[in-house]
Coordinates of C-alpha atoms in Angstrom, one line a residue:
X1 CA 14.5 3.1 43.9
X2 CA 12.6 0.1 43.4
X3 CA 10.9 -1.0 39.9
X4 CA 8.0 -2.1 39.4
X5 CA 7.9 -5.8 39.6
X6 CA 7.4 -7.6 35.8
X7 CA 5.4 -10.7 35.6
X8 CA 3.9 -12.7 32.7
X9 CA 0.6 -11.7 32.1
X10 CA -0.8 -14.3 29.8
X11 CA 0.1 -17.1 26.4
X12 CA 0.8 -14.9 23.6
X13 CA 1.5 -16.8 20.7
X14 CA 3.7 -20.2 19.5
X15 CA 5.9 -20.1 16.7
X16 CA 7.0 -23.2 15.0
X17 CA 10.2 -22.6 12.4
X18 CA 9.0 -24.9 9.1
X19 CA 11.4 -25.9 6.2
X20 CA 8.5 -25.1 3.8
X21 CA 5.6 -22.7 5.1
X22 CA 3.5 -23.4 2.1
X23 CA 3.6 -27.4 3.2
X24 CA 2.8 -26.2 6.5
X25 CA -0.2 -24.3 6.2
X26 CA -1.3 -26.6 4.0
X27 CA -1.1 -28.4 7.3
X28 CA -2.4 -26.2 9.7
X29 CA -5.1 -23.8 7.9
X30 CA -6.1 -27.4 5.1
X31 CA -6.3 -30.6 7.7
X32 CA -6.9 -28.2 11.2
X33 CA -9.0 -25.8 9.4
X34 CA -7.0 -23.2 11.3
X35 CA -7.5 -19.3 10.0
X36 CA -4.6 -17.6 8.6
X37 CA -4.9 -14.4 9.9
X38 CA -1.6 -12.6 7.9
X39 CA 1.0 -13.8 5.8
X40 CA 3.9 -12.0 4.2
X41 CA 7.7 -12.0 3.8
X42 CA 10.2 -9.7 6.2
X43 CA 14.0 -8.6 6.6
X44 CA 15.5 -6.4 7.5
X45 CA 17.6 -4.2 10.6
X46 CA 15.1 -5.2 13.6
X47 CA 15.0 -8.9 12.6
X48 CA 18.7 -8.7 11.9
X49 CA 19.2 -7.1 15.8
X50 CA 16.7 -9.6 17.1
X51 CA 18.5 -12.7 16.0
X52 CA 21.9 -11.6 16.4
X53 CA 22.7 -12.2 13.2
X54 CA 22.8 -10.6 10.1
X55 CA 20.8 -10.3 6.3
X56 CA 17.9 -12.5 7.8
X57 CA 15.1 -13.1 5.9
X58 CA 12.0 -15.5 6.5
X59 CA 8.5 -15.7 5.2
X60 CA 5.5 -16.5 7.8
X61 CA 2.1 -17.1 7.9
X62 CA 0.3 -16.3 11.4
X63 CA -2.6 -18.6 12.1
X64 CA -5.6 -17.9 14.5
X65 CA -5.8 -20.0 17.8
X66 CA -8.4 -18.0 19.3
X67 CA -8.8 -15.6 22.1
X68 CA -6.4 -13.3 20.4
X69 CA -3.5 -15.9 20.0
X70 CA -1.3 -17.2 17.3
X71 CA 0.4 -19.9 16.0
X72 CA 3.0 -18.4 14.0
X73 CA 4.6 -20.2 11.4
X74 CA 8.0 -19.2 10.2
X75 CA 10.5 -20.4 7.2
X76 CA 13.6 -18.9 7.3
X77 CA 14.8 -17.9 3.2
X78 CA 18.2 -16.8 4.9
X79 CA 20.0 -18.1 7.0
X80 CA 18.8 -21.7 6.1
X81 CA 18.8 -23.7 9.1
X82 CA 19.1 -27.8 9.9
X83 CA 16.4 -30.3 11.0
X84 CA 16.3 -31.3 14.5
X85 CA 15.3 -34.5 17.0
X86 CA 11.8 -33.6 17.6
X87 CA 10.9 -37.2 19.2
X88 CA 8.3 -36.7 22.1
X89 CA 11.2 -38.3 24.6
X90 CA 14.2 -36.3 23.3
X91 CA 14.8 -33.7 26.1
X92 CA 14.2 -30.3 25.1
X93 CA 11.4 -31.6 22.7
X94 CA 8.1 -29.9 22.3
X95 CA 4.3 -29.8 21.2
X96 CA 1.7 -27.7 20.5
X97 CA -1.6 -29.1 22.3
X98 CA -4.8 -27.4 20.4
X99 CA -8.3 -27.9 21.7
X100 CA -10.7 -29.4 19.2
X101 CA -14.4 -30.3 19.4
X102 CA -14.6 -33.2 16.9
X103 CA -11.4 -35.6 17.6
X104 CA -13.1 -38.8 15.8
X105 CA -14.2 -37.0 12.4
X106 CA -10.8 -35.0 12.9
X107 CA -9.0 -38.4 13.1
X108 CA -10.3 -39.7 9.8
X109 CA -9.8 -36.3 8.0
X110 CA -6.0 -36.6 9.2
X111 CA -5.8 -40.1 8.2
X112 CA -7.4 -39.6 4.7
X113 CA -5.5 -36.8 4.3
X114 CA -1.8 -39.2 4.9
X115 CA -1.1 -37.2 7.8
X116 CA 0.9 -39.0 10.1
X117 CA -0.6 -40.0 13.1
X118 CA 0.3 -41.9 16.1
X119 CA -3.1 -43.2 17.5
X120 CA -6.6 -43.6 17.4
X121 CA -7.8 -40.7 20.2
X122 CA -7.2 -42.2 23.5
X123 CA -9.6 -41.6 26.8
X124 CA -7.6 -40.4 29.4
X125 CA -8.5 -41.6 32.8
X126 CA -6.6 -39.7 35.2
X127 CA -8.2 -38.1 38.0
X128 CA -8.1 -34.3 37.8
X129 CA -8.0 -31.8 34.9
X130 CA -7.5 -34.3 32.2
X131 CA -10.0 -37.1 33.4
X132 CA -12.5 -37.7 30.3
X133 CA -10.0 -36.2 27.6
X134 CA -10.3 -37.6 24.6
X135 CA -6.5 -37.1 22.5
X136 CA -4.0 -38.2 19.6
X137 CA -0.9 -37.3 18.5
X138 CA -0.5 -35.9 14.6
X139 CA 2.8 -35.0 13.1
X140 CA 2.9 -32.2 11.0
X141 CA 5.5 -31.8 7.6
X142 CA 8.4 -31.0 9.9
X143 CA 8.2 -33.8 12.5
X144 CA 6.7 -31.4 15.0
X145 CA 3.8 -33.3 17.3
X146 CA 0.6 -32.1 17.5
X147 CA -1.4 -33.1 20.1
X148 CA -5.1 -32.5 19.4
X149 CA -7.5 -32.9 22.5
X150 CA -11.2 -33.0 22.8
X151 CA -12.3 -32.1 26.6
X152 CA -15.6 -33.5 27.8
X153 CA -18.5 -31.7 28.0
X154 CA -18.4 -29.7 31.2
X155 CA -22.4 -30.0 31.8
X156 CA -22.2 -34.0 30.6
X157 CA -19.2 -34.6 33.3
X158 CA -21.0 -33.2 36.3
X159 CA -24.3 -34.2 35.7
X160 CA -25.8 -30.5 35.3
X161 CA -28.8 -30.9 32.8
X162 CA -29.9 -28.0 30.4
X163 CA -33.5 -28.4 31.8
X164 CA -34.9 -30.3 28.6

């Protein structure tokens, strides 16, 4: 008998494991202005059975992205766990890209703030879907990269006009 075939439906969430979740939201919900949508502390059996590994216990902080997903911050109390490579170039290195409507004022927020970032926002010029993007690369506490991008205006790019 045949099954049903299974295929990936949609972006649920991103989880990004911090060495201090307080530092990080600080982060996330203070210099993004990102919503935390729960926080809390868990252990036990399931979490022990989903790791494969026993007496775990993290806390975690789950932060709104919009259209029902989540950015879900996670600090692991036990086992404690050692920092990693995140360089841009290392292979097997990731980043979380988040939409934003304001990259300049952004920018000097992050800046004023001594987050660490890595340019001024940068036109792309590109042909295709990221023609017009305005983006820059922020680091947040734990050395992951952050790329924040600002898309151009739909209406401005194709010339459509709003009737005014």
């Amino acid at each position: 008998m045949n099954s049903p075939r299974t295929h990936v439906s949609g972006f649920d969430h991103v989880s990004v494991t911090t060495s201090d979740l307080d530092a990080s939201v600080a982060f996330y919900a203070g210099h993004l202005e990102m919503t935390v949508l729960d926080s809390g502390e868990s252990e036990g059996s399931a979490l022990d059975e989903l790791l494969g590994i026993e007496d775990v216990r993290i806390r975690f902080a789950d932060l709104d992205l919009g259209e029902g997903r989540v950015l879900e911050l996670i600090e692991f109390v036990q086992p404690t766990g050692t920092p990693v490579s995140k360089e841009q170039w290392d292979p097997g290195a990731t980043h979380i890209g988040l939409r934003v409507s304001d990259i300049d004022s952004l920018h000097d927020r992050l800046r004023d703030g001594g987050v660490r970032v890595i340019s001024k926002p940068v036109r792309l010029t590109e042909e295709g879907a990221w023609d017009e993007a305005r983006v820059l690369y922020a680091i947040d506490p734990d050395g992951t990269w952050v790329e924040l991008v600002q898309r151009p205006d739909v209406t401005q790019k194709s010339g459509i006009s709003d009737g005014a």
